[in-house]
XYZ file of C-alpha atoms in Angstrom:
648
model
C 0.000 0.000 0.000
C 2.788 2.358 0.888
C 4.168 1.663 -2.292
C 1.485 2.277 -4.298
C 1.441 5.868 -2.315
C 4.767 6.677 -3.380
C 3.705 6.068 -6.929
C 0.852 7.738 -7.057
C 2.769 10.936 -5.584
C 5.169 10.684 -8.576
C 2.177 10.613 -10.879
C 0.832 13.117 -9.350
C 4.014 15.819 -9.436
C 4.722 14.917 -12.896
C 1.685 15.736 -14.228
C 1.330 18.798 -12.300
C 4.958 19.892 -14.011
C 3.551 18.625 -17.251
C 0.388 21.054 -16.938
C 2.265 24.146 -15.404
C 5.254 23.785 -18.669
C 2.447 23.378 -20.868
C 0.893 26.255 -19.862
C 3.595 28.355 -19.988
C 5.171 27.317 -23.090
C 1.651 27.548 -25.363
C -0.278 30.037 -23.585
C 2.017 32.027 -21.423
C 4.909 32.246 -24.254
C 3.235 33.640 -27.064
C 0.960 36.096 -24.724
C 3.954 38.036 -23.757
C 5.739 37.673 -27.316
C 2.725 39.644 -28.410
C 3.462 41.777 -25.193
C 7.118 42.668 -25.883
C 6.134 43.107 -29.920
C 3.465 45.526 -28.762
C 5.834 47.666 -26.334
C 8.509 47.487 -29.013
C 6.219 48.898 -31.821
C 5.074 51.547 -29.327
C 8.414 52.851 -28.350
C 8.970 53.119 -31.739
C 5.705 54.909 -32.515
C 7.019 57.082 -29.114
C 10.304 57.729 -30.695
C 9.297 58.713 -34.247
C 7.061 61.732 -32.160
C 8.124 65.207 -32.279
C 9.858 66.793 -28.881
C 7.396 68.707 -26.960
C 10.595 71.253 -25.895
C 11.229 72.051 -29.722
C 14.368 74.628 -29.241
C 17.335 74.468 -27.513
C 16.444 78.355 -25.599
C 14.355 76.180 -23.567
C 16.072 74.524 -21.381
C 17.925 75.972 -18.075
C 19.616 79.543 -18.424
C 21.843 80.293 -15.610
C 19.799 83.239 -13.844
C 21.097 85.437 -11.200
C 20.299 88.999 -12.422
C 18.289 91.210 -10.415
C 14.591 91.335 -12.004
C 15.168 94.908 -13.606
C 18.462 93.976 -15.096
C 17.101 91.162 -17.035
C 14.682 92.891 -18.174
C 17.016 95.401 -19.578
C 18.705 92.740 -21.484
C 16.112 92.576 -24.594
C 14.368 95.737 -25.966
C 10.549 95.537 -24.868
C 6.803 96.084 -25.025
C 4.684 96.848 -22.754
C 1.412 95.034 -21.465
C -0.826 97.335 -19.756
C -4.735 96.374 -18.789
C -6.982 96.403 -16.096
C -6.008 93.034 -14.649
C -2.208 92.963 -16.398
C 1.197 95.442 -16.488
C 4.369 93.938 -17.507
C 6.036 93.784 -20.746
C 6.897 90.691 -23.623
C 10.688 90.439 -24.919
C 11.036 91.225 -28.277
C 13.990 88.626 -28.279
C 12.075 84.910 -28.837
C 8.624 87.322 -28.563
C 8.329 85.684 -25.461
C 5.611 87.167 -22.824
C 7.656 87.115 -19.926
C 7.175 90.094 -17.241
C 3.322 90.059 -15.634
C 2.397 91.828 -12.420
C -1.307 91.068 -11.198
C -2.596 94.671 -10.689
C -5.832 93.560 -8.495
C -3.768 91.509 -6.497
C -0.993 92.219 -3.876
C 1.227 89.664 -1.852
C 0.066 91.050 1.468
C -2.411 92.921 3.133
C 0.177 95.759 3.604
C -0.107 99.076 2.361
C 2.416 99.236 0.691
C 2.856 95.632 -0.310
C 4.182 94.758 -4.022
C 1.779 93.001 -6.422
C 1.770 89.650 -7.281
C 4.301 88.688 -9.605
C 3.701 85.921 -12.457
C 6.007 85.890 -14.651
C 9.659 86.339 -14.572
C 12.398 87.590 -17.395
C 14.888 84.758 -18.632
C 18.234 85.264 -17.001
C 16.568 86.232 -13.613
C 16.461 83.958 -10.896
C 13.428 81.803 -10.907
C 12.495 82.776 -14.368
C 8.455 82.084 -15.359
C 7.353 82.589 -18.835
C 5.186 81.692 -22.112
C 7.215 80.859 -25.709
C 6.129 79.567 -28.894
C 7.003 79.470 -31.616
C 7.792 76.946 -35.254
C 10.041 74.248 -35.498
C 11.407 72.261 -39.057
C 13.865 69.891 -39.858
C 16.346 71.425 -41.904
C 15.001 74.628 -42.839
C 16.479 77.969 -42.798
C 15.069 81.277 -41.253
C 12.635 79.938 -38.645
C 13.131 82.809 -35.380
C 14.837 80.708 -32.861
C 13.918 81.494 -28.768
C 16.467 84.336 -29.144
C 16.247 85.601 -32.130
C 15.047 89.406 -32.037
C 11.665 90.519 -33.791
C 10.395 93.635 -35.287
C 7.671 95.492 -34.004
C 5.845 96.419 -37.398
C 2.976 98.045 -35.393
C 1.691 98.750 -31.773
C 3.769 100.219 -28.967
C 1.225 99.200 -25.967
C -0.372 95.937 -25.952
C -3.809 96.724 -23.811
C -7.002 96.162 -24.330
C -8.500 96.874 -28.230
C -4.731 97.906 -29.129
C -2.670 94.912 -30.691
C 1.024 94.576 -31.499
C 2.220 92.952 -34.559
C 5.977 91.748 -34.307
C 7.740 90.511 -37.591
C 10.841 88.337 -38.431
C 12.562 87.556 -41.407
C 16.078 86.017 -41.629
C 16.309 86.498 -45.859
C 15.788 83.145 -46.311
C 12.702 83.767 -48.313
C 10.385 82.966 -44.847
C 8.301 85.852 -43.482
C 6.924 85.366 -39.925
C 4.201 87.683 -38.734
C 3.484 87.674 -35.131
C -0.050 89.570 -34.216
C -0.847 89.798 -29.988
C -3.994 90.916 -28.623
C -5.056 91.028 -24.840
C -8.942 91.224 -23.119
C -9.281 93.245 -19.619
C -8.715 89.854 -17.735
C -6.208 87.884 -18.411
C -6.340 85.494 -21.933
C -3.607 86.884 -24.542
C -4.301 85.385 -27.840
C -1.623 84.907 -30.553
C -1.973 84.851 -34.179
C 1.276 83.359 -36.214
C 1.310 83.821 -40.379
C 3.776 82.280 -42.250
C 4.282 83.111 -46.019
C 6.619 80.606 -47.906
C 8.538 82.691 -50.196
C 10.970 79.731 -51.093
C 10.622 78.097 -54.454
C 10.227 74.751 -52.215
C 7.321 73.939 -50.004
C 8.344 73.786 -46.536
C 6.939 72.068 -43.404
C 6.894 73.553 -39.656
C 5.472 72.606 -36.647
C 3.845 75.031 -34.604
C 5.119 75.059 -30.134
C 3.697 76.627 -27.395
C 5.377 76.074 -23.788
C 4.735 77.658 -20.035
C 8.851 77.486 -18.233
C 9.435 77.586 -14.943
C 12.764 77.863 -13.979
C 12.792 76.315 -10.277
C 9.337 75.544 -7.477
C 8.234 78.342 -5.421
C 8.895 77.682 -1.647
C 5.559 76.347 -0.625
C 4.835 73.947 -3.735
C 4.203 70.165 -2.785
C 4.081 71.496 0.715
C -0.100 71.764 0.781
C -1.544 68.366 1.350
C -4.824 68.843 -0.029
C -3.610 71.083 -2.692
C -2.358 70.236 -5.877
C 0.511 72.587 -7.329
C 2.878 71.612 -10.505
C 1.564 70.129 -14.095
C -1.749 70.798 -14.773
C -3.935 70.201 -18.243
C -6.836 68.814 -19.783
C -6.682 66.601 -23.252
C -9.724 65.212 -25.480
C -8.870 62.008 -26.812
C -10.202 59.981 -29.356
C -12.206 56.972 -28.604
C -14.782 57.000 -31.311
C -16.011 60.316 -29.353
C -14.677 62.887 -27.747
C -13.916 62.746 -23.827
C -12.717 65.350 -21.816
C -9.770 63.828 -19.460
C -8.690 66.018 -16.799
C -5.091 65.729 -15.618
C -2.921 66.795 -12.756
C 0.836 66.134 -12.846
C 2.633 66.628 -9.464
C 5.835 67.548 -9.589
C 6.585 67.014 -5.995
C 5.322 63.156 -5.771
C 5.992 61.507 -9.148
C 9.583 61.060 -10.299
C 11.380 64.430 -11.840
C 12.637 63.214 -14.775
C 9.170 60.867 -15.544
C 7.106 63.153 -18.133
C 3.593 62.753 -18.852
C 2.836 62.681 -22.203
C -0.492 62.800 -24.200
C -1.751 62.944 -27.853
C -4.853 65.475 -28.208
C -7.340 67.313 -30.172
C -7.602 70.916 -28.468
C -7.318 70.855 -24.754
C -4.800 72.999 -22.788
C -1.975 72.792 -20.206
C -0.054 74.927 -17.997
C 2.068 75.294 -14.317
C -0.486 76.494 -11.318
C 0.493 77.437 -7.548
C -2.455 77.708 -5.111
C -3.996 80.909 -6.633
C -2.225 81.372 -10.314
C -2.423 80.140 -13.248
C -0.343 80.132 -16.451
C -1.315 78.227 -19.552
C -0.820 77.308 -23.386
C -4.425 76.707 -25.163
C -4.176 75.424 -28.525
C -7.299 75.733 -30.971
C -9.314 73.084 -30.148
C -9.465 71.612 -33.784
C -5.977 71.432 -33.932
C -4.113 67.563 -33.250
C -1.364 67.903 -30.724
C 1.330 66.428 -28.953
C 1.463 67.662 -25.460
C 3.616 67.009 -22.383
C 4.684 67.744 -19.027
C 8.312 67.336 -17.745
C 10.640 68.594 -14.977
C 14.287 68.297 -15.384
C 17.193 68.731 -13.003
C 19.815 71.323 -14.325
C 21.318 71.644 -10.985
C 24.742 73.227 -11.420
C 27.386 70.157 -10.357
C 28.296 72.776 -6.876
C 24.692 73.630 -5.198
C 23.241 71.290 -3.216
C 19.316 72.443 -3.695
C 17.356 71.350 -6.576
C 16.517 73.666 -8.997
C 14.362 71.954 -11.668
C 13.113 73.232 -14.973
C 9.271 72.860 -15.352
C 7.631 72.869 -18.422
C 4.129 72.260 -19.469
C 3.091 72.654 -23.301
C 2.833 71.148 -27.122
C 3.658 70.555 -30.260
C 0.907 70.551 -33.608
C 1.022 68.590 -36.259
C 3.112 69.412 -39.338
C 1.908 72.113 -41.541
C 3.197 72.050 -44.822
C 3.156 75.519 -46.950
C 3.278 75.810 -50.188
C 5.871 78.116 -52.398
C 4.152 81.551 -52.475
C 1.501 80.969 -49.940
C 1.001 81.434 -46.695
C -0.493 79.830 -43.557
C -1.913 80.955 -40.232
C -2.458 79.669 -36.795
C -4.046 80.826 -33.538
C -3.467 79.936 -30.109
C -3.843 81.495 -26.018
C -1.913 82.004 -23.586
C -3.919 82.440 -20.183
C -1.998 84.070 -16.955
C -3.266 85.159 -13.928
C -5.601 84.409 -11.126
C -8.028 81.161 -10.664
C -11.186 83.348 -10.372
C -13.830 80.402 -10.446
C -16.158 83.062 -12.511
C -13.346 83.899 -15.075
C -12.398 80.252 -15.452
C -15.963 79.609 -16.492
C -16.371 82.283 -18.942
C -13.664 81.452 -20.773
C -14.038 77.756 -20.624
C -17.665 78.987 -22.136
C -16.543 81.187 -24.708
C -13.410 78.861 -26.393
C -15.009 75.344 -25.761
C -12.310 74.497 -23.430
C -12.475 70.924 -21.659
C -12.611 71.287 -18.029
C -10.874 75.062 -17.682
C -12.948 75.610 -14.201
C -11.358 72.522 -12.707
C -7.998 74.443 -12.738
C -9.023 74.884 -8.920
C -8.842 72.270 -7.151
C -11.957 71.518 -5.892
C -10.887 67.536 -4.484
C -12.079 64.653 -4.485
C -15.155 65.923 -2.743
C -16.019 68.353 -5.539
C -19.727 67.775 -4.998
C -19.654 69.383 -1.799
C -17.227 72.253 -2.570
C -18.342 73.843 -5.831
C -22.265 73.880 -4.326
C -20.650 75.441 -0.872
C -18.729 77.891 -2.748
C -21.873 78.721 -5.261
C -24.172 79.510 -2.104
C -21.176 81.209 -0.284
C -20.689 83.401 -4.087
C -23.886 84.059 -4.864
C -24.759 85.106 -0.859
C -21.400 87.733 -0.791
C -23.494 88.959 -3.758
C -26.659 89.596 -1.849
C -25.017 90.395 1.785
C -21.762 92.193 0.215
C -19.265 90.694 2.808
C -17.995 87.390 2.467
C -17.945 86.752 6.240
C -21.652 87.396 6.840
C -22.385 85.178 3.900
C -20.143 82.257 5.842
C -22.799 83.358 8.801
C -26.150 83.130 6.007
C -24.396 79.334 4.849
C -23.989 78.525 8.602
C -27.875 79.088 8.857
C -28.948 77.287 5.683
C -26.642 74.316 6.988
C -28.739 74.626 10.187
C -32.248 74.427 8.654
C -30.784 71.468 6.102
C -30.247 68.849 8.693
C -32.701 71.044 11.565
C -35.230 67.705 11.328
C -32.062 65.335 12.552
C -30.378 67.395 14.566
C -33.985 68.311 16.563
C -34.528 64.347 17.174
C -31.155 63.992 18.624
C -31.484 66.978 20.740
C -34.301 65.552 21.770
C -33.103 62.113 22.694
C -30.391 64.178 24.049
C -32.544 65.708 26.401
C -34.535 63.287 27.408
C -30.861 61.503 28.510
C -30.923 64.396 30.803
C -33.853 63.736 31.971
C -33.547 60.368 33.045
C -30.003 61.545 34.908
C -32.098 60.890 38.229
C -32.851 57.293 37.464
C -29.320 56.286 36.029
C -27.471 57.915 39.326
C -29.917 55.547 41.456
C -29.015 52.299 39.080
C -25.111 53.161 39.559
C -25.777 53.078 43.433
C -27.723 49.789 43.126
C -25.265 48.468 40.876
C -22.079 49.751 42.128
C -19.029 47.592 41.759
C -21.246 45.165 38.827
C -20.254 46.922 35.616
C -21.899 45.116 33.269
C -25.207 44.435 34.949
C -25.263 48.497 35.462
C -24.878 48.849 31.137
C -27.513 46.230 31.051
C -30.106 48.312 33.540
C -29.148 51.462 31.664
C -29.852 50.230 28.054
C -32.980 48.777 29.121
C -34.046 51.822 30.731
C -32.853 53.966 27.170
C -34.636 51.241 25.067
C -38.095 51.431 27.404
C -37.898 55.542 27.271
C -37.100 55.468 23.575
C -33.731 57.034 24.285
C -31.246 56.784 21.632
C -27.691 57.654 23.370
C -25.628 57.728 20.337
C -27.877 59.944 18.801
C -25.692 62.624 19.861
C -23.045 62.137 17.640
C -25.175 62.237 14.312
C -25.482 66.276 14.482
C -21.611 65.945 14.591
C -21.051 63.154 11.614
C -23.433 64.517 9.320
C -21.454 68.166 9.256
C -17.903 67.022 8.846
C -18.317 66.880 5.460
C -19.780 70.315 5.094
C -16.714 71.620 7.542
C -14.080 70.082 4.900
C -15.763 71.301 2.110
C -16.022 74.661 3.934
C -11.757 74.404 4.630
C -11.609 73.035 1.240
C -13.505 76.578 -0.538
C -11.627 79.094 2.210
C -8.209 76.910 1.163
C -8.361 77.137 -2.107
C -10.715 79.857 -3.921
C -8.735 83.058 -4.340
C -12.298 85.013 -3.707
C -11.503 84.227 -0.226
C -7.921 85.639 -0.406
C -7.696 88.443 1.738
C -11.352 89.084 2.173
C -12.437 91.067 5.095
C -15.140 90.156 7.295
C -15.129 93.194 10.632
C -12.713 94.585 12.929
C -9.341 92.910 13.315
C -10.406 90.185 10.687
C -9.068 91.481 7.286
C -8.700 88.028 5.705
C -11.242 85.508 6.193
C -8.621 82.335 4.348
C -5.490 83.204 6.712
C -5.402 82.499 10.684
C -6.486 85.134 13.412
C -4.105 87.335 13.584
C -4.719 88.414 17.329
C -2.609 86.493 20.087
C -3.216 86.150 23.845
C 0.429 86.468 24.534
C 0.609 90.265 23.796
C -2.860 90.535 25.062
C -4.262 90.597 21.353
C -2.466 93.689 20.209
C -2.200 96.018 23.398
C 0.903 94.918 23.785
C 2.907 96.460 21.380
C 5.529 93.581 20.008
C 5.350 90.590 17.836
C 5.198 87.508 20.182
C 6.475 85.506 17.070
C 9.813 87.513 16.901
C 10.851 86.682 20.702
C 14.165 85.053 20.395
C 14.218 81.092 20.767
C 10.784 80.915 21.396
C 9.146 82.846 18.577
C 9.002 79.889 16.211
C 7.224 78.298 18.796
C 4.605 81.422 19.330
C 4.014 81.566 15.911
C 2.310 78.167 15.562
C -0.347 76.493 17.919
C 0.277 78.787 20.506
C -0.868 81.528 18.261
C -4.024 82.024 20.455
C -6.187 84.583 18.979
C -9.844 85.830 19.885
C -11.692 83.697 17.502
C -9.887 80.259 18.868
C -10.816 80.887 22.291
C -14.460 82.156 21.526
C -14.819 78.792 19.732
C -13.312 76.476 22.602
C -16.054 78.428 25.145
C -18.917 78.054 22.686
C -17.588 74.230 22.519
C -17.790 73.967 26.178
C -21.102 76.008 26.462
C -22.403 73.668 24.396
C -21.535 70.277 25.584
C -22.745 71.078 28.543
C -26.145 71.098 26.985
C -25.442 67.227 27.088
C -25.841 64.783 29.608
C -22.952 63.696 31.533
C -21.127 60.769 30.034
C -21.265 57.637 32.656
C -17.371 56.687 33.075
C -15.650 59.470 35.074
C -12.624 59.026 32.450
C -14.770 59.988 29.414
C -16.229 62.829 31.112
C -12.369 64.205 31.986
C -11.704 63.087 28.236
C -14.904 65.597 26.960
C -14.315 68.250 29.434
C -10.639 69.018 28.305
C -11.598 68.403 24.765
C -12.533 72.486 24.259
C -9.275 73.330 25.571
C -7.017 70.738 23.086
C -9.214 71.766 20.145
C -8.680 75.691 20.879
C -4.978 74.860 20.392
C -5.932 72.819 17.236
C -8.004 74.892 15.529
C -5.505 78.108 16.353
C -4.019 78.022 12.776
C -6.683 77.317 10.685
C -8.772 80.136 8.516
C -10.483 82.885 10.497
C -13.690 81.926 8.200
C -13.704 78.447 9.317
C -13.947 79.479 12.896
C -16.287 81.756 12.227
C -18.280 79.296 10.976
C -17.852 76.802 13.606
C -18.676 79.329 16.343
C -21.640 80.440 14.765
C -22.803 76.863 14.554
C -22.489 76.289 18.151
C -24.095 79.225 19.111
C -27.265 78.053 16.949
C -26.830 74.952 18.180
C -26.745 75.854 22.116
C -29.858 77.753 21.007
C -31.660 75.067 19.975
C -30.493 72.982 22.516
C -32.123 75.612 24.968
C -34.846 76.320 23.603
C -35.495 72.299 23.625
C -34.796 71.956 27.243
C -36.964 74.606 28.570
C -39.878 73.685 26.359
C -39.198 69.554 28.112
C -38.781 71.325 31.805
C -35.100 69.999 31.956
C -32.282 72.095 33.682
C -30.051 73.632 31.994
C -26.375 74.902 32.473
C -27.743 79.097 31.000
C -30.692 78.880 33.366
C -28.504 77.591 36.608
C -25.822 80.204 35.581
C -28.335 83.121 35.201
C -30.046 81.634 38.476
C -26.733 82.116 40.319
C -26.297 85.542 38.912
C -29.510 86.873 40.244
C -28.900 85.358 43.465
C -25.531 87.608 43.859
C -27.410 90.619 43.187
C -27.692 93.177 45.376
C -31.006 93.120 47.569
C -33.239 96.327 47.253
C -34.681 97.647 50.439
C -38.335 96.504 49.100
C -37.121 92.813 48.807
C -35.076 92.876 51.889
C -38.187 94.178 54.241
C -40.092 91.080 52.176
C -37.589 88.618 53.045
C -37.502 89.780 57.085
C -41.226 89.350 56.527
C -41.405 85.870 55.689
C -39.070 84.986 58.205
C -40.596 86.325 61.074
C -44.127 84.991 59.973
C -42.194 81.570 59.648
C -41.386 82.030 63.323
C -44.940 82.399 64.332
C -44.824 86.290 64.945
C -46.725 88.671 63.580
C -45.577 91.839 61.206
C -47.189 95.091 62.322
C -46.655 98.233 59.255
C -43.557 98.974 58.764
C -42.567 102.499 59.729
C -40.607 104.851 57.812
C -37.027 104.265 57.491
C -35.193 106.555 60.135
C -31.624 107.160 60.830
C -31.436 104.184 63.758
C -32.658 101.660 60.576
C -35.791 100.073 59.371
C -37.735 99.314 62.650
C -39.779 96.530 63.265
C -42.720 96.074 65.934
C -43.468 92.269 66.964
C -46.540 91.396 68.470
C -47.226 87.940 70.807
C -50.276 86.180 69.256
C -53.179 86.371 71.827
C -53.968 83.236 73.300
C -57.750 82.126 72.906
């Protein structure tokens, strides 16, 4: 029998090898044959592509000019609009010095506006470039080359430039910009073949970014780097919205695409800068960062580019051809964004803010919050008008878990008795207490629905005042002048009366300048915490009650840093909700913490002479005795005549 075993085994392993060879040599084999063939062809496909970066001028130029001096290093002209000053390079025609004239960097007087872009041969240079690329031909304006202005000295508003190059090689370029009051520049190129050959070009259009601005990468739920979105061909057109982040996917790892129309640019938390080809037009676009640091610095310094390549046009001896594309700098103004994504048929252009994954929450919240600044004026009583609406939405749940809330409170009596009947049996105390909830009706984790349902609505809240640059530096009253930064009050130089910077103390400034940073709002929101869990019924384990009762105070210190409109928010809330709670509570006959607190108020009040004669009064008839009139006050006191009851 044992032998037989053994045999079968050996049948058994051999035939298992037989099946798992087989497999691999007839199925296995020629699926990844037709693998490797298919990977090979597509590299090839990949390699036979035009480069995205089309001229040499784009990659790293040592900068280390001051601003003005590289801009004095190509002759000019200048941008000027209601939204845009700056100036393009006439050398490469590139647009490359924008200042954002409704925006400055801080709420300072005096504080510079926000800078876009950034000459080339400047430190942390920032700029648009496009132009025509060909194999072998002569006269095409390389990113240096210096063009002609053949009309325009101001580009603004309803007043175009037209630049011109020609090398003598027979090839006339013609260059025409024109701008609109916000912040889309639109380019028109014309080629005329004057050659006795026809000629073929490829049109380029790139955003550069020499080197990441401090905070980029360092905003969790923010994305800042490579940003685009591409229509591709699948037997329809589908809009595919892309984010490339610099800061988590490999440098030197590019993201390539093949498109009809779409667009792509670099964007920080509140700018923008973009190429947008015509949306007929096939293209080859791509988004790469490359390491050019010098051999001797340790940083990184990275080139960024986002942009693409068109098809191949091929002109004709003696005739000419003409192409049109955008460039789009400046701020992510969700109403802007929209128009133009209207007007030019662009794919997705509004989703240049990042709205996150929770996008169905945020664009609604920041609609209402929009469209209420628009009735109320002032963006912080519209985060008060949301705060309501937010009330009334979930009033119906919230008012059945008050309720059950209160009704805990009720039975406080009865479940202070079972612990004393039950002390030292744990579990047979849960099991009288759960029976007592389930024969009142008594929910007790109904409490913590009110709280579950709004964290959504408090991220998508952080999420609009985080990201929306309508909330940059809005005021709501008083000392808060920007509703998307922190409180700018501290309790450590009692909140400005004081007159120093506890963030500048040596050793410990750092320190002052980050949870510490206790301002009015924080502590107004850990009090309305505490006012209103004490609206709730004790919890049963004298560890979870400590736990609750020094949650206010941890979550003052948490919520320290963020936005002054979230707090607002949250404070607001909990005054609403205390109110409700209240109002509950008296209408039930339960006691409450406002009514014992205004009880003991009125208790320390002064006595008035009336209430104080009253009081003796009831006293001395308490005793038995009886109260003749009381005479007039004189200067010995208020006298009083007593009077033993007759006997019958």
């Amino acid at each position: 029998m044992k032998r037989d075993d053994n045999r079968n085994m050996f049948i058994f392993l051999a035939l298992s090898l037989a099946i798992l060879f087989g497999y691999q040599y007839f199925v296995q084999g020629p699926k990844l044959e037709k693998e490797r063939a298919a990977a090979a062809a597509a590299k090839k496909a990949e390699a036979a592509k035009p480069a995205v970066v089309a001229t040499p001028e784009s990659l790293y130029v040592e900068g280390r000019l001051p601003r003005d001096q590289a801009l004095k290093q190509t002759p000019r002209i200048q941008i000027d609009s209601p939204a845009l000053k700056g100036s393009l390079s006439l050398a490469g025609a590139r647009v490359d010095d924008l200042y954002l004239k409704q925006y400055k960097e801080t709420l300072a007087k005096d504080s510079p506006l926000v800078e876009l872009f950034k000459p080339q041969g400047a430190e942390h240079a920032y700029y648009a470039e496009s132009g025509w690329v060909g194999q072998n031909v002569a006269g095409v304006p390389a990113g240096n080359s210096v063009w002609t202005v053949l009309s325009g000295t101001v580009l603004s508003p309803g007043k175009n430039v037209v630049l011109g190059f020609n090398a003598g090689t027979g090839l006339t370029f013609e260059r025409t910009l024109s701008l609109d009051d916000k912040y889309m520049i639109t380019v028109t190129d014309k080629v005329v073949n004057g050659t006795a050959n026809a000629v073929t070009l490829a049109p380029y259009a790139n955003i550069i970014r020499q080197g990441a601005p401090k905070e980029l990468g360092k905003n969790m739920i923010l994305h800042e780097g490579g940003i685009g979105a591409f229509s591709k061909d699948k037997g329809y057109m589908v809009p595919e919205f892309k984010f490339h982040n610099w800061e988590k996917d490999d440098k030197k790892k590019a993201y390539k695409v093949d498109s009809t129309g779409g667009w792509m640019g670099l964007t920080d938390k509140y700018w923008m800068a973009a190429v947008i080809p015509d949306q007929t037009t096939r293209i080859h676009a791509a988004m790469k960062a490359t390491d050019q640091t010098p051999a001797d610095e340790k940083d990184f310094n990275f080139l960024y580019q986002a942009g693409y390549i068109a098809e191949p046009v091929t002109i004709q001896p003696g005739q000419p051809v003409q192409i049109s594309y955008k460039i789009y700098s400046g701020a992510k103004q969700a109403s802007i964004l929209s128009a133009y994504q209207d007007q030019y048929k662009l794919p997705a252009f509004d989703k240049a803010i990042d709205w996150g994954m929770f996008w169905f929450l945020t664009r609604p919240m920041f609609w209402v919050l929009d469209h209420l600044f628009g009735f109320l004026g002032n963006f912080g009583l519209a985060i008060l008008g949301l705060t309501v609406i937010v009330k009334l939405i979930f009033f119906p749940l919230a008012h059945k878990s008050y309720e059950s809330m209160t009704k805990m409170k009720l039975l406080q009596p009865k479940v202070e008795e079972l612990k004393k009947k039950h002390e030292g049996n744990a579990q047979q105390m849960q099991i009288e207490m759960m029976n007592l909830y389930q024969k009142e009706k008594v929910n007790p984790m109904s409490g913590c629905l009110p709280i579950f349902v709004q964290i959504p609505v408090f991220y998508a809240l952080y999420k609009v005042l985080f990201v929306t640059i309508e909330m940059r530096h809005a005021p709501f009253f008083g000392w808060i002048q920007d509703l998307s930064g922190r409180d700018p009050s501290t309790l450590f130089n009692l909140f400005g009366l004081l007159p120093y910077d506890p963030a500048t103390v040596p050793l410990i400034g750092g320190l002052m300048a980050t949870s510490l940073h206790i301002g009015i709002l924080p502590i107004l929101y850990g009090a309305s915490m505490a006012l209103s869990q004490s609206m709730n019924p004790p919890m049963p384990d004298p560890m979870q009650r400590r736990i609750f009762q020094l949650m206010p105070i941890m979550f003052t210190f948490i919520m320290a840093p963020f936005a002054s409109g979230l707090l607002i928010y949250w404070i607001w809330n909990n005054v609403l909700t205390v109110a409700q709670q209240y109002a509950l509570m008296r209408q039930m006959g339960v006691e409450n913490p406002i009514d014992t607190f205004l009880g003991k108020v009125a208790k320390t009040k002064p006595k008035s002479e009336a209430e104080h004669t009253i009081e003796v009064a009831e006293e001395v008839i308490h005793e038995g005795e009886v109260i003749q009139p009381a005479k007039p006050k004189t200067a010995g006191g208020t006298k009083r005549a007593r009077q033993t009851p007759k006997k019958d």
